[in-house]
PDB file of C-alpha atoms in Angstrom:
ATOM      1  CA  UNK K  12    -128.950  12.795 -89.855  1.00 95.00           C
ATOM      2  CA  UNK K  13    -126.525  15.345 -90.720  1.00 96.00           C
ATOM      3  CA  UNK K  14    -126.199  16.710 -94.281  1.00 97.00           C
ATOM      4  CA  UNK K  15    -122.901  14.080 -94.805  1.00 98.00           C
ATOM      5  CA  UNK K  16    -125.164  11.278 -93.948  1.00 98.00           C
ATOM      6  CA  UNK K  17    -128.063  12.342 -95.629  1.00 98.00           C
ATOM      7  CA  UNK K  18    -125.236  12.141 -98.761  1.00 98.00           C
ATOM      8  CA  UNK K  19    -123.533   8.918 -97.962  1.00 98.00           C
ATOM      9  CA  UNK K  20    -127.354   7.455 -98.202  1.00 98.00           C
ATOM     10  CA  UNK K  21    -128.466   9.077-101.184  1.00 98.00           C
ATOM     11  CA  UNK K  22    -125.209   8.554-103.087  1.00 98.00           C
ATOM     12  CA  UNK K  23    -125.117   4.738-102.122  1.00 98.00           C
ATOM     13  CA  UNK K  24    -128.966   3.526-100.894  1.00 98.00           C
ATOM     14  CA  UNK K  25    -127.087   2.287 -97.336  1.00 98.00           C
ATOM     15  CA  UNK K  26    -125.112   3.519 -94.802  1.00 99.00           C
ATOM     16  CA  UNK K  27    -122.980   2.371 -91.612  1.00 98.00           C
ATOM     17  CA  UNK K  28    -122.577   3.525 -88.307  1.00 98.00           C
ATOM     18  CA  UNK K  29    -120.142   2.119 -85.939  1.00 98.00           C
ATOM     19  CA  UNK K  30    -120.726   0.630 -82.675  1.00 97.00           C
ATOM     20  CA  UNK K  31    -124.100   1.495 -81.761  1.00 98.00           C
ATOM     21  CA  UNK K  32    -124.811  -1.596 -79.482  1.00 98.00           C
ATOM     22  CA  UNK K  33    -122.633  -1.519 -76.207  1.00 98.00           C
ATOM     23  CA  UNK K  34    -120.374  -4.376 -76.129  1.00 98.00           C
ATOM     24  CA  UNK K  35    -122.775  -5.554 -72.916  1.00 98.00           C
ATOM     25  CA  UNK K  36    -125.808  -5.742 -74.908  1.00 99.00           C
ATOM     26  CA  UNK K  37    -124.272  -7.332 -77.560  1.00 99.00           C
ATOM     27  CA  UNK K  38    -122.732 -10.293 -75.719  1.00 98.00           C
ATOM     28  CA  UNK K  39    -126.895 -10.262 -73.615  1.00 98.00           C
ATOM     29  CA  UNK K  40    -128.237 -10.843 -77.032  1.00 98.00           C
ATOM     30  CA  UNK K  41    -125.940 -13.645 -77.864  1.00 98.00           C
ATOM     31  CA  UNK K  42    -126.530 -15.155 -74.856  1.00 98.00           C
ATOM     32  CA  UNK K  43    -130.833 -15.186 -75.374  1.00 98.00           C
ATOM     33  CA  UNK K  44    -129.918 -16.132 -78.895  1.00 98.00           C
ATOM     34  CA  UNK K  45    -128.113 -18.883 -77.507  1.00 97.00           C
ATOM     35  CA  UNK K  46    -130.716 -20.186 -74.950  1.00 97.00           C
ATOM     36  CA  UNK K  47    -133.412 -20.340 -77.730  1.00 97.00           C
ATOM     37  CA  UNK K  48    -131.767 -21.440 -80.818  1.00 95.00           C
ATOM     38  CA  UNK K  49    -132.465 -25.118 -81.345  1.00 94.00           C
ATOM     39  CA  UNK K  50    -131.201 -27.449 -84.203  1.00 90.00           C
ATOM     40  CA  UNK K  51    -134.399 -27.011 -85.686  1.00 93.00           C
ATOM     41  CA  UNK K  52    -134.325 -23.438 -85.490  1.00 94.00           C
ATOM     42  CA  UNK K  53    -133.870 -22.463 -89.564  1.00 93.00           C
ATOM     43  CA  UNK K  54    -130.939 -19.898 -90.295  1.00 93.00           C
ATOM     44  CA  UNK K  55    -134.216 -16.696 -90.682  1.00 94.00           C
ATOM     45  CA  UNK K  56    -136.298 -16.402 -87.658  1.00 96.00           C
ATOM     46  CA  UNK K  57    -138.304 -14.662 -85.397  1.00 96.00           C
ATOM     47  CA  UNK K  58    -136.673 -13.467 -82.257  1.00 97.00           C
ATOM     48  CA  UNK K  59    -138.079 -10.328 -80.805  1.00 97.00           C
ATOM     49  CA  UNK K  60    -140.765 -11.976 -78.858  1.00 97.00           C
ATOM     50  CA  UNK K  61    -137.738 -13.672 -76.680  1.00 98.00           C
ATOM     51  CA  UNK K  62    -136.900 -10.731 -74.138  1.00 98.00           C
ATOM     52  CA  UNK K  63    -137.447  -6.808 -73.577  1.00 98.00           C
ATOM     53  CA  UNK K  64    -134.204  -5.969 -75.173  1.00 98.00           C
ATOM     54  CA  UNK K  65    -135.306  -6.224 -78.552  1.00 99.00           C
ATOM     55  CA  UNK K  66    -138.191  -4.402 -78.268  1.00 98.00           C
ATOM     56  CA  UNK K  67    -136.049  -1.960 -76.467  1.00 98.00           C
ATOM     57  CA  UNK K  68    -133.596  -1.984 -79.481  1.00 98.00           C
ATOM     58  CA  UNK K  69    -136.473  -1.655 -82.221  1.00 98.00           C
ATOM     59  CA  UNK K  70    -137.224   1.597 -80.116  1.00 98.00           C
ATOM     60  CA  UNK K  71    -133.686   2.671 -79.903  1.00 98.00           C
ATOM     61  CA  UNK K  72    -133.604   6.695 -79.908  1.00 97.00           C
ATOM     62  CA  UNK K  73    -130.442   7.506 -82.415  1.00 97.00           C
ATOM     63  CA  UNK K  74    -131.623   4.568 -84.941  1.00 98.00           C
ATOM     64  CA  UNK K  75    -135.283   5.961 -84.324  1.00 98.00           C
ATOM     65  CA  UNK K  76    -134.171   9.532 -84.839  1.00 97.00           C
ATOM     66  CA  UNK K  77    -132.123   8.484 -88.628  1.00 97.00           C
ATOM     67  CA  UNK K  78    -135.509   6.882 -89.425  1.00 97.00           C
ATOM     68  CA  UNK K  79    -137.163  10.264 -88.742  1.00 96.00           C
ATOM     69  CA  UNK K  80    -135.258  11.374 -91.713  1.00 96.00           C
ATOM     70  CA  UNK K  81    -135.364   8.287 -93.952  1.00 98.00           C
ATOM     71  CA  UNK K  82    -139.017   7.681 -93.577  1.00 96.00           C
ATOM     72  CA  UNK K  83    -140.478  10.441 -91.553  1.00 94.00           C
ATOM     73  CA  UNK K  84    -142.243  10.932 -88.360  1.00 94.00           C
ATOM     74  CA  UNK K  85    -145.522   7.986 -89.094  1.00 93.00           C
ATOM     75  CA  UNK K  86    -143.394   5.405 -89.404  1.00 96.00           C
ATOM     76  CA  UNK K  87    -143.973   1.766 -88.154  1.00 97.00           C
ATOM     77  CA  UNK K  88    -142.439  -1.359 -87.746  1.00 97.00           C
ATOM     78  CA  UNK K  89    -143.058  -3.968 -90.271  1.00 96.00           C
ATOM     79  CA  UNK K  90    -141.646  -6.771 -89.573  1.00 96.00           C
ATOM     80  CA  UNK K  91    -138.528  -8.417 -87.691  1.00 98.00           C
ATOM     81  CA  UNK K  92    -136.174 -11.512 -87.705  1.00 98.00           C
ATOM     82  CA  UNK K  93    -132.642 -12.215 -87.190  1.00 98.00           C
ATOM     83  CA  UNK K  94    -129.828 -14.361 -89.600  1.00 96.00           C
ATOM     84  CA  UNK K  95    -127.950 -17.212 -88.058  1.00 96.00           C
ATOM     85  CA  UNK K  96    -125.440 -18.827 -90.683  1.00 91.00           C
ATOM     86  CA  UNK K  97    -121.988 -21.101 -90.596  1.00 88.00           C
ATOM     87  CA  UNK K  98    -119.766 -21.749 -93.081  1.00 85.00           C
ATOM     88  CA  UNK K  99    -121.505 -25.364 -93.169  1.00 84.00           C
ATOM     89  CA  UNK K 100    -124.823 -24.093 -94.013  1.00 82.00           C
ATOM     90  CA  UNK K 101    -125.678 -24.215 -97.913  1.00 73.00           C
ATOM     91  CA  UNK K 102    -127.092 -20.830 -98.436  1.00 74.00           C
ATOM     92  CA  UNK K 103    -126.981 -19.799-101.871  1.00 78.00           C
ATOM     93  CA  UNK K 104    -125.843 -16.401-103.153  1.00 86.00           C
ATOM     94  CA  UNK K 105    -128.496 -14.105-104.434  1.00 88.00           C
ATOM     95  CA  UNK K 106    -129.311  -9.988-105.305  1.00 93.00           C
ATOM     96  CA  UNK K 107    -132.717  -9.517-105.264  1.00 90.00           C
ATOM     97  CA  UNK K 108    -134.984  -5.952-104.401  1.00 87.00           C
ATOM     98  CA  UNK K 109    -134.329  -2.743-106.214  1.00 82.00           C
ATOM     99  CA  UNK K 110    -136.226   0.060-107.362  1.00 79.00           C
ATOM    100  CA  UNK K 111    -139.997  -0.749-107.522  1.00 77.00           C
ATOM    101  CA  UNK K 112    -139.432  -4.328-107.000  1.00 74.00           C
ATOM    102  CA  UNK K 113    -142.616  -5.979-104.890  1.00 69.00           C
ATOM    103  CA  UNK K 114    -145.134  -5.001-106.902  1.00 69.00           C
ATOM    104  CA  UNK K 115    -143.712  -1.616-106.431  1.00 69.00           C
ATOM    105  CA  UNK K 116    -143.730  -0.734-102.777  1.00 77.00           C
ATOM    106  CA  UNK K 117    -139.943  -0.565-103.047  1.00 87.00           C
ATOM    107  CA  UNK K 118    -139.338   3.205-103.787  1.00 90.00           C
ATOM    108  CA  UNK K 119    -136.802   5.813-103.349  1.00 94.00           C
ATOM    109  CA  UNK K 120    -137.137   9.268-104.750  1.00 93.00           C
ATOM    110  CA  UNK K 121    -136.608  13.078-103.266  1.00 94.00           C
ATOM    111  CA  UNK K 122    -139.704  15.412-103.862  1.00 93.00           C
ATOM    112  CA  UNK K 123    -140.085  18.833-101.624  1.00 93.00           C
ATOM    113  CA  UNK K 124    -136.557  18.977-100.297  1.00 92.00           C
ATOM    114  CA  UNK K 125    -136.570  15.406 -98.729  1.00 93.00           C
ATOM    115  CA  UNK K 126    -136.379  11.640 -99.618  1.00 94.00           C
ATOM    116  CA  UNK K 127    -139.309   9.175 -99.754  1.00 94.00           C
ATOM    117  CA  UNK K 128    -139.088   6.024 -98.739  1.00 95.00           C
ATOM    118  CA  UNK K 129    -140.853   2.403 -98.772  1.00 93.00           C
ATOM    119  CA  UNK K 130    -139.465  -0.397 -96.809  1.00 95.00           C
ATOM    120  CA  UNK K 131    -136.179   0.373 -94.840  1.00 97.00           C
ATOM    121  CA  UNK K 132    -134.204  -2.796 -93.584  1.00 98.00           C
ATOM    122  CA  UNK K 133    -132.304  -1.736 -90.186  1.00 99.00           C
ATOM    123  CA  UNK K 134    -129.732  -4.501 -89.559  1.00 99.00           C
ATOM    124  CA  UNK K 135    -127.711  -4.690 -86.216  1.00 99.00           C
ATOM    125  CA  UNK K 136    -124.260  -7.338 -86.356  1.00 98.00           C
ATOM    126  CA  UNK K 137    -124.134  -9.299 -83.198  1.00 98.00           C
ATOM    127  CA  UNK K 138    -120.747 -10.757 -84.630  1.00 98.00           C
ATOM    128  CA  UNK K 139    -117.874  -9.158 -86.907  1.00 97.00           C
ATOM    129  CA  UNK K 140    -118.084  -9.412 -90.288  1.00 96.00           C
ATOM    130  CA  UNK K 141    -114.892  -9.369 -92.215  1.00 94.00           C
ATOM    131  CA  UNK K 142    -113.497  -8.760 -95.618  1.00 90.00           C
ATOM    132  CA  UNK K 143    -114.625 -11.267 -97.768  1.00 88.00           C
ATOM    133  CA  UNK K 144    -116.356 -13.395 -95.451  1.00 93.00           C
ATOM    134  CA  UNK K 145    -119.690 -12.907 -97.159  1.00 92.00           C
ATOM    135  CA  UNK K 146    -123.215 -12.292 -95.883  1.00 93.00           C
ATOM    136  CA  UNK K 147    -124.660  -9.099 -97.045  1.00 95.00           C
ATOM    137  CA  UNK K 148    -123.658  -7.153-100.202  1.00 96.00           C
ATOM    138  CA  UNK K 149    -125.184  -4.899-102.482  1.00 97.00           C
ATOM    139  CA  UNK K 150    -125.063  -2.724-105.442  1.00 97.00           C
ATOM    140  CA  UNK K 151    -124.064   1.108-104.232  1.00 98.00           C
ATOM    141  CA  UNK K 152    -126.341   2.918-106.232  1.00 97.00           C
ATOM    142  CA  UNK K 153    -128.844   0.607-107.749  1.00 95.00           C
ATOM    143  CA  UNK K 154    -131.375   2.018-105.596  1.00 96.00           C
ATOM    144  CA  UNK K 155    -131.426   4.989-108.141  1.00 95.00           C
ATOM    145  CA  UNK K 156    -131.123   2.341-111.461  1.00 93.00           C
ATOM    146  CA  UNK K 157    -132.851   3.273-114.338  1.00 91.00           C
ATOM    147  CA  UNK K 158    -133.042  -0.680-115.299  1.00 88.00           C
ATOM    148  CA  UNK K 159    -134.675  -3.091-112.652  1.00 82.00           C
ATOM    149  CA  UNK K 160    -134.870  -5.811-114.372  1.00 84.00           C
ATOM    150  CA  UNK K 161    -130.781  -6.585-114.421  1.00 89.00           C
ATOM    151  CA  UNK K 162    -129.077  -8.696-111.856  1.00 91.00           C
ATOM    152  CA  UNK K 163    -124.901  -8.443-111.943  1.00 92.00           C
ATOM    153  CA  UNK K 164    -123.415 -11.294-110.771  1.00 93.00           C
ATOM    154  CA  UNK K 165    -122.657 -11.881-106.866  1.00 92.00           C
ATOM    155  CA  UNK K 166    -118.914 -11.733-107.825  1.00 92.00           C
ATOM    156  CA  UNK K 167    -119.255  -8.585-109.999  1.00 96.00           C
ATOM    157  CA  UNK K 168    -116.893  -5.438-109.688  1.00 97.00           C
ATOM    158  CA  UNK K 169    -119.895  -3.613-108.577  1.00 97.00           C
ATOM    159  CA  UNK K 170    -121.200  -5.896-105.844  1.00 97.00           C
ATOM    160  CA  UNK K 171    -119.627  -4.908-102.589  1.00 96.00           C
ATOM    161  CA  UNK K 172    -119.863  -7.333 -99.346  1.00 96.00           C
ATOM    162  CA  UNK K 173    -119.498  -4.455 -96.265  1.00 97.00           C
ATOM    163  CA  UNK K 174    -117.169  -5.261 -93.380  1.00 97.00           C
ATOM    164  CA  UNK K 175    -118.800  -4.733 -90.067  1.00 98.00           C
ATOM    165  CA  UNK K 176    -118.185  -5.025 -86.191  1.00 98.00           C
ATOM    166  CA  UNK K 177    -119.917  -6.207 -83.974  1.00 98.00           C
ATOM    167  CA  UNK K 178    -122.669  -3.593 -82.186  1.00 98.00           C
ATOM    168  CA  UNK K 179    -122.718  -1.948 -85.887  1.00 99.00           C
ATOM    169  CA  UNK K 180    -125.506  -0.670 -87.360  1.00 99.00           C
ATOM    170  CA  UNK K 181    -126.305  -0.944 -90.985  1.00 99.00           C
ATOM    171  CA  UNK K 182    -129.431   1.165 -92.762  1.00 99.00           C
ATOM    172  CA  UNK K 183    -130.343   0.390 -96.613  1.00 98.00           C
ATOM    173  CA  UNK K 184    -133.311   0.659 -98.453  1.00 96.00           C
ATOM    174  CA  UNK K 185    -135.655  -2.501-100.149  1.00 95.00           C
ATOM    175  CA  UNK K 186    -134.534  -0.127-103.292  1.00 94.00           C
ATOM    176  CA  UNK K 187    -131.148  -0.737-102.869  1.00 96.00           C
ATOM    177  CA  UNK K 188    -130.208  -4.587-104.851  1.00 95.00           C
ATOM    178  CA  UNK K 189    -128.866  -6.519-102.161  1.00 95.00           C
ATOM    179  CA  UNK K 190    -128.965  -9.993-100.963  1.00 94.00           C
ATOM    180  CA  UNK K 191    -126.447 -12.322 -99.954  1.00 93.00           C
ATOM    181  CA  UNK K 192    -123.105 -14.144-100.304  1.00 91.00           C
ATOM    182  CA  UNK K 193    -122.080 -17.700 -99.124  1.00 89.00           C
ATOM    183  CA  UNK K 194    -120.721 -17.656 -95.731  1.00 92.00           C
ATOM    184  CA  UNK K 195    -116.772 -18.148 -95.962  1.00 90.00           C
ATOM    185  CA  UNK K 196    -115.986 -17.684 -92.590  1.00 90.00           C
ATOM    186  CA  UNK K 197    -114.811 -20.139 -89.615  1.00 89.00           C
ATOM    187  CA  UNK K 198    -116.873 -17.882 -87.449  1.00 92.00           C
ATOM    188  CA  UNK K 199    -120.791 -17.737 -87.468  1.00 93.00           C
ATOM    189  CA  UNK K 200    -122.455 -14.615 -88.752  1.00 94.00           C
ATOM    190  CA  UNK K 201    -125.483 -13.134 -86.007  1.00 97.00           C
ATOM    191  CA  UNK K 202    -127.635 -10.302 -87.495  1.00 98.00           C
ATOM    192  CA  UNK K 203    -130.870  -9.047 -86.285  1.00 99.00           C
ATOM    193  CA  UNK K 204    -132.689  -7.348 -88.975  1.00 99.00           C
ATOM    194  CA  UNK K 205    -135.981  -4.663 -88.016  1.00 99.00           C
ATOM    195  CA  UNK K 206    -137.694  -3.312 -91.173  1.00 98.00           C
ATOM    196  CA  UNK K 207    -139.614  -0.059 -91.062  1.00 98.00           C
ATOM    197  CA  UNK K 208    -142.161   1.317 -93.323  1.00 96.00           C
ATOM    198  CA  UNK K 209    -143.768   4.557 -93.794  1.00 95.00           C
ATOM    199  CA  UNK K 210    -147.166   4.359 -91.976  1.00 95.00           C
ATOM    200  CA  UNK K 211    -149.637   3.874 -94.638  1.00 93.00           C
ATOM    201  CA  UNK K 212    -147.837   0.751 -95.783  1.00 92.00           C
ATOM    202  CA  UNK K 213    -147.280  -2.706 -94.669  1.00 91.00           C
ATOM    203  CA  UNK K 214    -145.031  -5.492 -96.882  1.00 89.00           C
ATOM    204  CA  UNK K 215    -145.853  -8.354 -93.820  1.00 87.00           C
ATOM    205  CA  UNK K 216    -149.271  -9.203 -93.027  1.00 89.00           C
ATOM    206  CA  UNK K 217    -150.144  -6.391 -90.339  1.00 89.00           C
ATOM    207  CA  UNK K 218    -152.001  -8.906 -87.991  1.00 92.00           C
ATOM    208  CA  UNK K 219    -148.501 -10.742 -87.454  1.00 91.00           C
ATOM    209  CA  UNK K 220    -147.520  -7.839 -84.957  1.00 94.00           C
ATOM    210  CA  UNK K 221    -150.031  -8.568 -82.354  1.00 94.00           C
ATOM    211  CA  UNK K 222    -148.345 -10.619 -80.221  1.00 94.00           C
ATOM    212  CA  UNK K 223    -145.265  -8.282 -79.944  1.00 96.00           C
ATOM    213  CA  UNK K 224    -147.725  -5.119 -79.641  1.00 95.00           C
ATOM    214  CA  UNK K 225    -149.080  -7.261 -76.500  1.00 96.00           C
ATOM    215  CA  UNK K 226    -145.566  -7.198 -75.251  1.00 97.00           C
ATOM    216  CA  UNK K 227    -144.843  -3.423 -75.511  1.00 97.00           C
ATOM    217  CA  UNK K 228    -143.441  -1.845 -72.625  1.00 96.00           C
ATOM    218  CA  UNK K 229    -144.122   1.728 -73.623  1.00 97.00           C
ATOM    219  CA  UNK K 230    -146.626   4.104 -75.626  1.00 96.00           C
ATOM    220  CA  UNK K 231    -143.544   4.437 -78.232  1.00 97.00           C
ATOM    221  CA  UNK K 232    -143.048   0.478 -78.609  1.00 97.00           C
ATOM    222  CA  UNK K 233    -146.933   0.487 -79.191  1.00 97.00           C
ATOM    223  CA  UNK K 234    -147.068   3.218 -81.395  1.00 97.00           C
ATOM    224  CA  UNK K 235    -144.536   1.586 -83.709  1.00 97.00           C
ATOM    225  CA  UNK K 236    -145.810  -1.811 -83.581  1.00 97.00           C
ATOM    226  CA  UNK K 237    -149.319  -0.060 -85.286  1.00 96.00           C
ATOM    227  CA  UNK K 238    -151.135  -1.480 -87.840  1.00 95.00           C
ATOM    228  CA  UNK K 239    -150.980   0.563 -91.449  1.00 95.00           C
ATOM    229  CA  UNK K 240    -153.667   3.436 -91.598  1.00 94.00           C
ATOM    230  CA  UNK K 241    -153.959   6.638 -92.636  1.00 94.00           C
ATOM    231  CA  UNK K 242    -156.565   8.868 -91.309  1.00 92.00           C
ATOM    232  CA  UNK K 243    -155.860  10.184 -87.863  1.00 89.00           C
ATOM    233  CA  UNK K 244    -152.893   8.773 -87.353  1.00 92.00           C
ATOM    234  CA  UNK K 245    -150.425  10.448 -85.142  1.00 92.00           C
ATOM    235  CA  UNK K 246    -147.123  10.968 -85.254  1.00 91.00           C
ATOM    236  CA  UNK K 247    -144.431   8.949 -82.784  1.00 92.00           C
ATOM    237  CA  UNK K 248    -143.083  11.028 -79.833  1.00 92.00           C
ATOM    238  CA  UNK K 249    -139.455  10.286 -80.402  1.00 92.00           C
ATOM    239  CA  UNK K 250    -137.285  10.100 -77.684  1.00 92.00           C
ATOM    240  CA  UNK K 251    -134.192  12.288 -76.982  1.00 90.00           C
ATOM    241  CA  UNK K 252    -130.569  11.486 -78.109  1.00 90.00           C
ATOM    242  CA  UNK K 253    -128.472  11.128 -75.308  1.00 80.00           C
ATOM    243  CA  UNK K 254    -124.862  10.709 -75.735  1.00 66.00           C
TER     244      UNK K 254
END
């Protein structure tokens, strides 16, 4: 990250960067999303079990290289699922997470020249999301809240609902109060969310990565898809940044 990033994060607990899936990839994803999504399939759910290219994605060398800065170099995957929603579908608005919410494990502070971390949601739109139409928002800022315990309303003047394109790539921390918005638009809303932790922690049960750690394609994908430990545990080889 460079210096105006590492900013832009600290000053607002999120941060956007534009068009980081190629407009291919996007339109491949919506197409296994497609072929798998049933009318039983609920608006969260588990989808990087369904082809390579997710796993690819959770591995992706720019978003893995920002994550070397946000979390550090024993990071881990945590857990994954994507967001389906339609202006039909009743979900309700909500802010929930901030600073040492989850029985703490929700943390953001700077100590020796760098930030520290707990869980880091990584959230990829497969669809544009714009102005007004809802979905995410959050609180700029309320990662670094003195009060946790205060909630502003969804339609506050400090709630902001971020526009995004498709193939954009959205970073906040659990720290951060976010949540959701109703869904206003005539067109659906397609997110893919990966969460990250630092290595020595785990939010999901760590046993619920198994399955995709059987479907790894590379040292890298299996080295992220570890269980939480400390003791000898060795740091990812990140892959170069091409492009």
């Amino acid at each position: 990250m460079t210096e105006a990033e590492i900013y832009e994060f600290d000053l607002n607990g999120y941060i956007l960067y534009r068009d980081l899936i190629p407009p291919a990839d996007v339109d491949r994803m919506n197409a296994i999303l497609d072929d798998n999504i049933t009318l039983e399939t609920p608006n969260h759910f588990g989808f990087a079990h369904w082809d390579p290219i997710f796993l690819e994605l959770m591995a992706h060398p720019r978003t893995l290289h920002i994550m070397r800065t946000i979390i550090g170099d024993w990071m881990r995957l945590d857990h994954a699922y994507a967001i389906k929603l339609n202006k039909e579908d009743n979900a309700h608005d909500n802010l929930h997470g901030g600073l040492r919410s989850d029985q703490g494990e929700h943390q953001y502070q700077w100590a020796f020249g760098k930030m520290w971390n707990g869980l880091i949601v990584v959230l990829y739109a497969l669809e544009d999301v714009n102005p007004e139409d809802g979905g995410f928002i959050c609180v700029p800022g309320s990662h670094k809240a003195s009060i946790n315990t205060y909630r502003p309303a969804v339609d506050s003047h400090l709630v902001v609902n971020p526009s995004l394109r498709a193939g954009d790539m959205l970073i906040f921390t659990e720290a951060l109060v976010h949540g959701t918005r109703q869904w206003m638009s005539a067109n659906r809303r397609r997110s893919l969310l990966y969460k990250y932790s630092p290595g020595y922690s785990t939010w999901g049960p760590a046993e619920n990565l198994d399955s995709l750690r059987a479907l790894a394609s590379s040292d890298l994908q299996r080295d992220l898809l570890r269980p939480p430990y400390v003791g000898n545990r060795t740091p990812l080889d990140f892959p170069e940044v091409t492009g």
